[in-house]
Short mmCIF file of C-alpha atoms in Angstrom, two decimals:
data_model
loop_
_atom_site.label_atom_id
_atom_site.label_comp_id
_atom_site.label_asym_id
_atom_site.label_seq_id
_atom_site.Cartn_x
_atom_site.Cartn_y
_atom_site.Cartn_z
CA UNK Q 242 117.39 84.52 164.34
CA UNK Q 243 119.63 87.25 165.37
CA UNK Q 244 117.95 90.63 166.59
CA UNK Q 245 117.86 92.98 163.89
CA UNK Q 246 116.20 89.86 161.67
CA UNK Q 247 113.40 89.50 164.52
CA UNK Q 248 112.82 93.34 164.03
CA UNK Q 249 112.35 93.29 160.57
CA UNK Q 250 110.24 89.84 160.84
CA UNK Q 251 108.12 91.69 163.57
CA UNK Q 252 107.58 94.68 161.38
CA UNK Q 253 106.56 92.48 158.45
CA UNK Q 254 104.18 91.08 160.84
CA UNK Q 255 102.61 94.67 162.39
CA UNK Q 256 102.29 95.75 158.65
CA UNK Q 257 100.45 92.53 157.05
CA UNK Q 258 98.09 93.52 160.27
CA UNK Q 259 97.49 97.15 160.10
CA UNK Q 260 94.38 97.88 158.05
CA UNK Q 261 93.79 100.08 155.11
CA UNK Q 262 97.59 100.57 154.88
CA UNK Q 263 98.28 97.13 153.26
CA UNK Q 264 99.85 97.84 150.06
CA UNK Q 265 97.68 96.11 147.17
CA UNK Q 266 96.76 96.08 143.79
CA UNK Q 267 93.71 98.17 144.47
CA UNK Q 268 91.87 100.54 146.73
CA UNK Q 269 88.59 98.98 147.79
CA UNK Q 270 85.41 101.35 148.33
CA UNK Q 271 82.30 100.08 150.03
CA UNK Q 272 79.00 100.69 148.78
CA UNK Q 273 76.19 99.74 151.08
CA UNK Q 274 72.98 100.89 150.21
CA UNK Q 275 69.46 99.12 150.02
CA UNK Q 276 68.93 97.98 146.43
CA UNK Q 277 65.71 96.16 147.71
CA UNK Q 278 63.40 96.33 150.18
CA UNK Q 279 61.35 99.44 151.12
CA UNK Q 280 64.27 101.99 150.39
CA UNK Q 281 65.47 100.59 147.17
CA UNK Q 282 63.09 103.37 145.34
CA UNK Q 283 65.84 106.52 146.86
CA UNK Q 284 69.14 104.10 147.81
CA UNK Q 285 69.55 102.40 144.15
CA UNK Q 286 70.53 105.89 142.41
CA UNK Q 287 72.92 106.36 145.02
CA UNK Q 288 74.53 103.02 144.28
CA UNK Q 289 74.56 103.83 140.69
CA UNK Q 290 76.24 107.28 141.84
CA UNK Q 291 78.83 105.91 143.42
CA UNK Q 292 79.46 103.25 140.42
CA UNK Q 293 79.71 106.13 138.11
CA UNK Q 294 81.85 108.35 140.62
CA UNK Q 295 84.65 105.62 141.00
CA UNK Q 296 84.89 104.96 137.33
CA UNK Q 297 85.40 108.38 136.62
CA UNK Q 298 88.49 108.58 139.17
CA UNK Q 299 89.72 105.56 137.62
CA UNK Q 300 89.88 106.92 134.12
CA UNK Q 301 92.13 109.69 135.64
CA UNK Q 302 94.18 107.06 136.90
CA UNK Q 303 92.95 106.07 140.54
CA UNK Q 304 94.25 107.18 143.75
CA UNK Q 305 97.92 106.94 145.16
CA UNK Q 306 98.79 105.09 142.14
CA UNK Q 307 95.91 102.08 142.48
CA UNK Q 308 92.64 101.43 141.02
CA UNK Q 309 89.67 101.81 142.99
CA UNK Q 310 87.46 98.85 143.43
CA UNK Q 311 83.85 99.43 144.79
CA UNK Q 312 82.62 96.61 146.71
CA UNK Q 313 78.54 96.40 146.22
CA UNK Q 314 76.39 95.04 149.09
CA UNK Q 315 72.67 95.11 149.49
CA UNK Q 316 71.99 95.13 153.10
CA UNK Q 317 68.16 94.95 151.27
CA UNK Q 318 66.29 97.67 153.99
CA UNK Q 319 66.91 95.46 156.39
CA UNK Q 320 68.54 97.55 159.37
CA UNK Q 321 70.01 94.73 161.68
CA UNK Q 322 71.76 93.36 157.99
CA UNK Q 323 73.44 96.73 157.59
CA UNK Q 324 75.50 96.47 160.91
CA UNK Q 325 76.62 92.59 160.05
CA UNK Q 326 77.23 93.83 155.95
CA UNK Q 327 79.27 97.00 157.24
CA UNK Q 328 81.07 94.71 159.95
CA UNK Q 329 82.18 92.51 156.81
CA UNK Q 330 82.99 95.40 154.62
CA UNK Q 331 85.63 96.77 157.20
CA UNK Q 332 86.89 93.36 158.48
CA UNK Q 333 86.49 91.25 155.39
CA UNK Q 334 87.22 93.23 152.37
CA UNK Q 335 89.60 95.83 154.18
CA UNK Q 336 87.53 98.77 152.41
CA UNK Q 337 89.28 102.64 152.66
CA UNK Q 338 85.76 103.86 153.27
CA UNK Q 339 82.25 103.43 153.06
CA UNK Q 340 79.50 105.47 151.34
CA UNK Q 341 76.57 104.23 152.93
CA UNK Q 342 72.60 104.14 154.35
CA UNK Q 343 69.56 106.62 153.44
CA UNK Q 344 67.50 106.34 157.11
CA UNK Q 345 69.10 107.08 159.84
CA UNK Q 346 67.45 103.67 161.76
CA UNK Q 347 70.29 102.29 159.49
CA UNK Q 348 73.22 105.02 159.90
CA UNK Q 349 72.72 103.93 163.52
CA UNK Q 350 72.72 100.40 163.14
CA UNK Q 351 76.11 100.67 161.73
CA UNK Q 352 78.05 103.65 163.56
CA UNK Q 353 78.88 101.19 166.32
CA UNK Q 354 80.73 99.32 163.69
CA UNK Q 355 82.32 101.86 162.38
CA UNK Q 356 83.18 103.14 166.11
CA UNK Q 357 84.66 99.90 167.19
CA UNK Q 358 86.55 98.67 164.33
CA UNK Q 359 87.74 102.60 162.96
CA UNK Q 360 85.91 102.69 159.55
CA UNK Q 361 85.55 105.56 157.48
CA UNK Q 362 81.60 106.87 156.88
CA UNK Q 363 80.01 108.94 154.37
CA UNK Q 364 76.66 109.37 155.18
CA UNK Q 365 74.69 111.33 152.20
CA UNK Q 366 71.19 112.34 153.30
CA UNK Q 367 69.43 114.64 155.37
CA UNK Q 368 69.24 113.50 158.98
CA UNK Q 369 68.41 114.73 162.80
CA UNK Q 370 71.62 115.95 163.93
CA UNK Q 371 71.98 115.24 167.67
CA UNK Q 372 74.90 113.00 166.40
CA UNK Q 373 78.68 113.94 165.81
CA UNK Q 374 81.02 110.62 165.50
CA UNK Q 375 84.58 110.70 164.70
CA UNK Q 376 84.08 108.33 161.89
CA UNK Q 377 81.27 110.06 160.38
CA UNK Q 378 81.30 112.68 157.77
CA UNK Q 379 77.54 113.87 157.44
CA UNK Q 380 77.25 115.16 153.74
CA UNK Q 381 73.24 115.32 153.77
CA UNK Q 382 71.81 118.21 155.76
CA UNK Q 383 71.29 118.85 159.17
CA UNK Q 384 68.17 120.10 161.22
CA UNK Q 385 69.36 124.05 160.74
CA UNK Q 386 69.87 123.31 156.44
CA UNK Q 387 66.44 122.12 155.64
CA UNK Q 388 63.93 121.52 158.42
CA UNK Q 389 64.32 124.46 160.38
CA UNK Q 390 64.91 126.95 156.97
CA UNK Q 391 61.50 125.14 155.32
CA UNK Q 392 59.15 125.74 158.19
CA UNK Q 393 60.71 129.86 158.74
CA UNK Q 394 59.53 129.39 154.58
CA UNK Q 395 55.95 128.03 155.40
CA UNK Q 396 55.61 130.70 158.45
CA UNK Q 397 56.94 133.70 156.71
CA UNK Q 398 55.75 133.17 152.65
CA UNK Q 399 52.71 131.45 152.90
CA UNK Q 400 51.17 132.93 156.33
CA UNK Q 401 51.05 129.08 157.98
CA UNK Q 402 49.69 129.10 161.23
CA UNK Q 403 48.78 125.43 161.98
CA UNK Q 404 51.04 122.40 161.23
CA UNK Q 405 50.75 118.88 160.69
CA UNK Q 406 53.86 116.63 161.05
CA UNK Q 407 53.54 113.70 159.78
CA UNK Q 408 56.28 111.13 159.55
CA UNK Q 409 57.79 107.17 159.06
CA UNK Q 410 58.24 105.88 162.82
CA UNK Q 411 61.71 105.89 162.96
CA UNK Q 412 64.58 107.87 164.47
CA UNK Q 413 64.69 110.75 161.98
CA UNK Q 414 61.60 111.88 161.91
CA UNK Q 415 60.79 111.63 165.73
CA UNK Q 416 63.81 113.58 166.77
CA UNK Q 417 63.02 116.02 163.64
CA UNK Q 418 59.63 116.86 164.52
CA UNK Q 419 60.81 116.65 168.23
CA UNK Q 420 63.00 119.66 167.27
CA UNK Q 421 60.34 121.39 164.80
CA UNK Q 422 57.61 120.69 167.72
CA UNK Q 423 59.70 122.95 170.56
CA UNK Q 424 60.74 125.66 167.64
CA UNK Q 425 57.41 125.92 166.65
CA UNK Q 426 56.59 126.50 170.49
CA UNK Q 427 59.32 129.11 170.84
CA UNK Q 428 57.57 130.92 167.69
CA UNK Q 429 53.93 130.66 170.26
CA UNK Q 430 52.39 128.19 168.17
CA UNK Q 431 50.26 126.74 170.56
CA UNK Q 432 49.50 122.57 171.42
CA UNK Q 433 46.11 122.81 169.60
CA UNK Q 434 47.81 123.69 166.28
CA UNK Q 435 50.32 121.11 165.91
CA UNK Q 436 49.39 117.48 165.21
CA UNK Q 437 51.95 114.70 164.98
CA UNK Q 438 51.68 111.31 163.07
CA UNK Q 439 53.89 108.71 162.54
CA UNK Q 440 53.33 105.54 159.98
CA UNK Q 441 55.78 101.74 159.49
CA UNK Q 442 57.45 101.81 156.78
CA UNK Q 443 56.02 100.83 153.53
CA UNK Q 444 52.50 101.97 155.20
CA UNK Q 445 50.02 102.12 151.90
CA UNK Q 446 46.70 102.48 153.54
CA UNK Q 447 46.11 106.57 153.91
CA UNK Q 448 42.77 107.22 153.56
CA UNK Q 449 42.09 107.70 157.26
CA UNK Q 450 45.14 110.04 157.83
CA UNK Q 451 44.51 112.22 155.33
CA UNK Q 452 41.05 112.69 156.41
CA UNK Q 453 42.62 113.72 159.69
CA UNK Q 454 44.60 115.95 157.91
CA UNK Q 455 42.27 117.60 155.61
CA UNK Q 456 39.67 117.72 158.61
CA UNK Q 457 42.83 119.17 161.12
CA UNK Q 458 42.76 122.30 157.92
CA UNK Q 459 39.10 122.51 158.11
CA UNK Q 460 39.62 125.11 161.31
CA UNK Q 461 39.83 128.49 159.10
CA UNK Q 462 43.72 128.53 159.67
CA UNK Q 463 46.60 128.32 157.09
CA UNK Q 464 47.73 124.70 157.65
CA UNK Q 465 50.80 122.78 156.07
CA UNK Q 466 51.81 119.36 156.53
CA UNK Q 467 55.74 118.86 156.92
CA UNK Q 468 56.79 115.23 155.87
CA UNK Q 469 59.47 113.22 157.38
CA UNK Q 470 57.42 109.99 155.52
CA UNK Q 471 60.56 107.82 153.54
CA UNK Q 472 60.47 105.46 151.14
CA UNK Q 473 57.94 104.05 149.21
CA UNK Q 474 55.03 105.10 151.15
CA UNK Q 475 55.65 108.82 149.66
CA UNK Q 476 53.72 107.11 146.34
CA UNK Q 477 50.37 106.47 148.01
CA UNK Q 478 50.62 109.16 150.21
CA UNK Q 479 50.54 111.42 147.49
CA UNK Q 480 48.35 109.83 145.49
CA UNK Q 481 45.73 110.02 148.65
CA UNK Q 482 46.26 113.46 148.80
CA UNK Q 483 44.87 113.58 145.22
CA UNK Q 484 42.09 111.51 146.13
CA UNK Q 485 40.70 113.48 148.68
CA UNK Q 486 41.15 117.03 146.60
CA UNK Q 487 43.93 118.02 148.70
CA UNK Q 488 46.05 120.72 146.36
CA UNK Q 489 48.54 122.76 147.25
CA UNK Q 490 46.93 126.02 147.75
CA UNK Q 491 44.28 123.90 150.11
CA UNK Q 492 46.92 122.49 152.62
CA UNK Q 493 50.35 122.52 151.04
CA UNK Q 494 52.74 120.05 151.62
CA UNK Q 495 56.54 120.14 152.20
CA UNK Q 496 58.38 117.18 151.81
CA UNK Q 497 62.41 116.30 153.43
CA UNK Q 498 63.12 113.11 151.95
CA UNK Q 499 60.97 113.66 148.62
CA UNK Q 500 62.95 114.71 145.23
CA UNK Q 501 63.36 114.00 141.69
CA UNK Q 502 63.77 109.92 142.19
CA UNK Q 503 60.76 109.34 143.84
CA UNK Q 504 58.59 111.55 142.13
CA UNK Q 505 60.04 110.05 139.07
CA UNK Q 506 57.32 107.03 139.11
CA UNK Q 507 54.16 108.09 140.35
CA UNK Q 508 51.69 110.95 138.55
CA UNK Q 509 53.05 114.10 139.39
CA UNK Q 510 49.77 116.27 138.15
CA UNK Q 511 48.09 116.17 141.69
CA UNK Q 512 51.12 117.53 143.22
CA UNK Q 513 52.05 120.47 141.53
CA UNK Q 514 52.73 122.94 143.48
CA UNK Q 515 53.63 121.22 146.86
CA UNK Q 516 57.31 121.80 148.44
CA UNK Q 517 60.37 119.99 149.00
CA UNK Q 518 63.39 121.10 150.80
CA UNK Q 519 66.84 120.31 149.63
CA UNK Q 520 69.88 121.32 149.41
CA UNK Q 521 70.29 120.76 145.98
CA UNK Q 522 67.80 120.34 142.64
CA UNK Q 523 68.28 118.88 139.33
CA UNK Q 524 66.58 122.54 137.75
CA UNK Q 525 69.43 124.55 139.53
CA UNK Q 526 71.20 126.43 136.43
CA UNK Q 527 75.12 126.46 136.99
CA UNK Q 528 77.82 124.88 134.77
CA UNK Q 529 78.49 122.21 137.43
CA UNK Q 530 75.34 121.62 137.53
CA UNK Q 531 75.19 120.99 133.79
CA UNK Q 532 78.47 118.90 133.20
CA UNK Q 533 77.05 116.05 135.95
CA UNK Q 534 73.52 115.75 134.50
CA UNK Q 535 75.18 115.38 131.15
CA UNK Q 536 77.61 112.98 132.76
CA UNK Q 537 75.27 111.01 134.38
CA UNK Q 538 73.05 110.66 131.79
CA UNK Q 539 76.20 109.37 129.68
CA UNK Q 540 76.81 106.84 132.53
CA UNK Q 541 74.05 105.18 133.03
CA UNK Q 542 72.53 105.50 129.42
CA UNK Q 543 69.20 106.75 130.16
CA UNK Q 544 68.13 109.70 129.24
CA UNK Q 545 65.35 110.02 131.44
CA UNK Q 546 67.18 109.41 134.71
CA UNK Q 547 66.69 112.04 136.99
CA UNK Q 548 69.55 113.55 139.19
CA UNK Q 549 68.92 114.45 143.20
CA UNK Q 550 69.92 115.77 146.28
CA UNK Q 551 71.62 112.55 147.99
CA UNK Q 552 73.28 112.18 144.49
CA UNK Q 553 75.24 115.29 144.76
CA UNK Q 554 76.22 114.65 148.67
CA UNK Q 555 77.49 111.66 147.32
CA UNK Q 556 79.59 113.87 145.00
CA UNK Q 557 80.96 116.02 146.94
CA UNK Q 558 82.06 113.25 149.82
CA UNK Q 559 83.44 111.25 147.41
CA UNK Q 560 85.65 113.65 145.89
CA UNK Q 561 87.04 115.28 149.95
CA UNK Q 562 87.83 111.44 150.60
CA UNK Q 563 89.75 111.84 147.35
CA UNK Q 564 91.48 115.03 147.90
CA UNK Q 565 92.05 114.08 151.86
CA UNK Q 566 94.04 110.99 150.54
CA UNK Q 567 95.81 112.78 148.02
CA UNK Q 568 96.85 114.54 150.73
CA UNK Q 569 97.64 112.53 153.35
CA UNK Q 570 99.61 110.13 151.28
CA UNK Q 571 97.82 107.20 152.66
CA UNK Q 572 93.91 105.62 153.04
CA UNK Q 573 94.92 104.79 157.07
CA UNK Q 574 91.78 106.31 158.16
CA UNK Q 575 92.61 108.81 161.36
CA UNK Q 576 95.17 110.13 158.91
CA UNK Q 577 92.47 110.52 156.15
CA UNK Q 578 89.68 112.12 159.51
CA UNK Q 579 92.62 114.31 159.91
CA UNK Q 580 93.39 115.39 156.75
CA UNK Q 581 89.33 115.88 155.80
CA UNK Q 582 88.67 119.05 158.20
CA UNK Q 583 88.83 122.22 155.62
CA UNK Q 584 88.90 120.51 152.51
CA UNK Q 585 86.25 122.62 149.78
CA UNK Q 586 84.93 121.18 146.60
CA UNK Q 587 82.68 122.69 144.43
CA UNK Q 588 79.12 121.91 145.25
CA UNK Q 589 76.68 121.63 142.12
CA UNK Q 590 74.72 124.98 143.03
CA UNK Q 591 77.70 127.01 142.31
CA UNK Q 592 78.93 127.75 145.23
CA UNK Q 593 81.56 125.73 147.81
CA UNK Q 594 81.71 122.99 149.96
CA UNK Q 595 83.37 123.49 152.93
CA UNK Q 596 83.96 120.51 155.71
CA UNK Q 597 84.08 122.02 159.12
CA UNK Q 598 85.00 120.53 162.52
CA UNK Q 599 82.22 118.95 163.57
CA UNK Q 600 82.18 116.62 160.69
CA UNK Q 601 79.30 118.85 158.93
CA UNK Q 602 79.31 120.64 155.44
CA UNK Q 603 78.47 124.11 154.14
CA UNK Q 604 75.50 123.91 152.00
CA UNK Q 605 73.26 126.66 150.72
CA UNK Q 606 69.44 125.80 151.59
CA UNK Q 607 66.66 125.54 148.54
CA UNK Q 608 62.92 125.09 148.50
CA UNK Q 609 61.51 124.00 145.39
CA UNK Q 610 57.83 123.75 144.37
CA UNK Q 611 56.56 120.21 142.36
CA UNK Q 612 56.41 121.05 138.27
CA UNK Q 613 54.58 118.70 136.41
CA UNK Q 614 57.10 117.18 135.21
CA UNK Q 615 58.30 116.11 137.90
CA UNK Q 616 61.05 118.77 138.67
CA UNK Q 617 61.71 121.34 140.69
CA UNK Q 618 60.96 124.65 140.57
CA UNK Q 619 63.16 126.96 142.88
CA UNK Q 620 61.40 129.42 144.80
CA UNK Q 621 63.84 130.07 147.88
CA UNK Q 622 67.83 129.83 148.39
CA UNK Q 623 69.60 131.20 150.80
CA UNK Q 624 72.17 133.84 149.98
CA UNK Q 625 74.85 132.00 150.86
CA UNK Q 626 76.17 128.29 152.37
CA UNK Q 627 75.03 127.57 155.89
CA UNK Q 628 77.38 125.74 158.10
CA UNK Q 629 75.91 122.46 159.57
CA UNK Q 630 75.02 122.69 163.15
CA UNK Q 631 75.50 118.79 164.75
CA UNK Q 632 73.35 119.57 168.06
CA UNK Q 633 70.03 121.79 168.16
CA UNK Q 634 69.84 125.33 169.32
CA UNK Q 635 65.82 124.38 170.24
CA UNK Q 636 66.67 121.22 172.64
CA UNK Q 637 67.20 121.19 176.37
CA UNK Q 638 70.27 119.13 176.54
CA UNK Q 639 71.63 119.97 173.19
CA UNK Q 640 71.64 123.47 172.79
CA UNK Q 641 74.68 123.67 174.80
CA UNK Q 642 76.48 121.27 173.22
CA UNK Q 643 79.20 121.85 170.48
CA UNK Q 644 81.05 119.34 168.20
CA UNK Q 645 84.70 120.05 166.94
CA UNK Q 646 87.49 116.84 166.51
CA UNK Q 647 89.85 119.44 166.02
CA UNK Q 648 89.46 119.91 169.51
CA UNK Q 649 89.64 123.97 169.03
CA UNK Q 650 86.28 124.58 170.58
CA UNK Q 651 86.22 121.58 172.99
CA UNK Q 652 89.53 122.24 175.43
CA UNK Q 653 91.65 120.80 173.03
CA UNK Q 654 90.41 117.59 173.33
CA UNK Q 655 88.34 116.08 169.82
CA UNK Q 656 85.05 115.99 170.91
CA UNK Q 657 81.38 115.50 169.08
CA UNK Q 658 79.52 116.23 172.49
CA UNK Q 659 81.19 118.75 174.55
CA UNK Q 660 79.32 121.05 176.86
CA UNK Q 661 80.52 124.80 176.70
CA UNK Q 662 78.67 124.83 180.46
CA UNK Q 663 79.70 122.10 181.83
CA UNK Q 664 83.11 121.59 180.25
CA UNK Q 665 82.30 117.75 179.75
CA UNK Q 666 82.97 116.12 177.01
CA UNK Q 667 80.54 113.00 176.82
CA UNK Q 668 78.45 110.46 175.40
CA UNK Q 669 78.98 107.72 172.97
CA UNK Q 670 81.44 109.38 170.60
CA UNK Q 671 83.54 110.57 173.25
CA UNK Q 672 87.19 109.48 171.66
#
């Protein structure tokens, strides 16, 4: 073989090797979310979302020319089966990207995967922050879009001076209430007035707790209980709160990880009026709004189906991955991380989504109060979109700590942990 036939064989070679650049007859999108298990009640819309998402770009003719072909797996709330399910999504079926995980027990099972082998991640639902990986776009909301905005809500509105945080014992809601515990402190709530509780996963049995909790109210101070609980141990929660007479008025409840989907199958009359924060709600009146319910509904012929707030993060990843191929021309992922930073969509609020350099979105922040019918009603927004803040302004250790893979704001290196005091740029997701 003479030399310029070995370079061309070689190149042949390099290419049949290079992932997500292999040209094929379609573009391959992973799905992984828990269709059983504990989180199956909140992850199986999302699924459905992302179904309904792909066929719709496929009826405008694809991407770059292909098809897109989701790839389903049900890693079935089983955290350890995420990382070995992602692992085979990326190595296996040569996916473009990944729209993946509710919890973040299981966003951190895989980012190591997704680290080490260069995936692409959307991750759709609320989370801790503390957390800024090159591989990760973070479409849910961080601490400073819902957990810090809904307790300012509680403090200022409805006069709360005592607070209950009760939680699933997991990642998210310890570092969350870790965060709401030291703001709280900087506002001089005092030790005595806070009380922190944490519950497994699927936990059914709450008659003691909220006997603790309607007793921890009993001390002639405003007291609201802010829930980080996930899954399907919102439904007896709720239903104990009924139990024991607990209304909203009494000791009102607001909820991060509670929205139309979940309340969706259990009796919504003894929670009317108790909160959720979101970023988004199925009542909000705009004419994007209006075009994906009726979409939805269309899709996945049900007219009862609700729409919520991980659906629409969903949305608007989905369609930046689209728009960041378009225009980089190819689904190679650091092209695609490159091409991401900047890109706006329209969110379903009416207003814009905007992805900054840390890998975070613009969203506008919403409280809504439980109807009896199982919707929201709306009774604070921000004026405007608030840009996602990766590390917390109320943590020694973080609050110096920036995240931009532009590398604008980090000494020109890409960074998701640089110190602006130190000049260090460290941790795991140092690239």
């Amino acid at each position: 073989m003479n030399l310029k036939n070995l370079i061309s064989a070689s190149a042949m070679i390099a290419t049949l090797n290079a992932p997500n650049v292999l040209a094929a007859d379609t573009i391959k999108v992973g799905v992984l979310h828990s269709l059983s298990g504990t989180m199956a009640i909140s992850e199986t819309t999302l699924k459905d979302t992302m179904l309904m998402l792909i066929d719709d770009q496929n009826a405008k003719g694809g991407l770059l020319g292909k098809q897109l072909e989701p790839v389903v797996v049900d890693p079935a709330s089983d955290w350890p089966l995420f990382a070995e399910k992602a692992r085979e999504l990326i190595e296996v079926e040569k996916v473009a990207a990944t729209f993946c995980c509710w919890t973040s027990v299981s966003r951190k099972s895989v980012l190591p995967v997704f680290e080490e082998l260069n995936g692409l991640l959307f991750y759709p639902v609320q989370y801790e922050g503390e957390e800024s990986s090159k591989n990760v776009f973070y479409t849910g909301a961080a601490p400073n879009q819902q957990a810090v905005p809904a307790v300012d809500y509680l403090m200022d509105e409805l006069e709360v001076t005592r607070w209950v945080l009760a939680g699933t014992d997991y990642v998210y809601p310890r570092t969350t209430n870790k965060i709401l515990e030291a703001y709280l402190k900087s506002k001089g709530v005092a030790d005595d007035d806070i009380l922190i509780n944490y519950t497994p996963f699927g936990h059914s049995d709450w008659q003691s707790i909220v006997s603790e909790i309607k007793q921890f109210g009993s001390a002639g101070k405003k007291t609201a209980v802010v829930s980080t609980i996930n899954g399907d141990a919102n439904v007896p929660f709720y239903k104990e709160l009924g139990n024991q007479g607990i209304s909203a008025e009494d000791i009102p409840v607001v909820a991060f990880s509670v929205g139309e989907e979940e309340l969706s199958g259990i009796d919504t009359k003894p929670l009317v009026g108790h909160l959720a924060a979101w970023n988004y709600f199925m009542s909000v009146e705009s004419d994007e709004n209006d075009a994906f319910i009726t979409s939805w509904k269309e899709y996945i012929g049900d007219e009862k189906r609700v729409t919520n707030d991980p659906m629409e993060a969903h949305v608007i990843g989905f369609k930046m991955w689209v728009k960041a191929v378009e225009k980089a021309g190819t689904t190679d992922t650091d092209a695609v991380i490159a091409a991401m930073v900047g890109i706006e969509v329209p969110n379903l609020t009416g207003g814009t989504a905007k992805m900054l350099a840390n890998h975070h979105l613009t969203k506008p922040v919403l409280i809504g109060e439980i109807q009896e019918d199982g919707q929201f009603e709306v009774v604070f927004s921000t004026d405007s979109e608030v840009p996602g803040d990766a590390w917390s302004d109320y943590l020694d250790g973080s609050k110096d700590v920036v995240s931009d893979w532009t590398g604008e704001m980090t000494a020109g290196v890409p960074c998701g942990n640089y110190n602006k005091v130190t000049s260090v740029c460290s941790g795991q997701n140092y690239q």
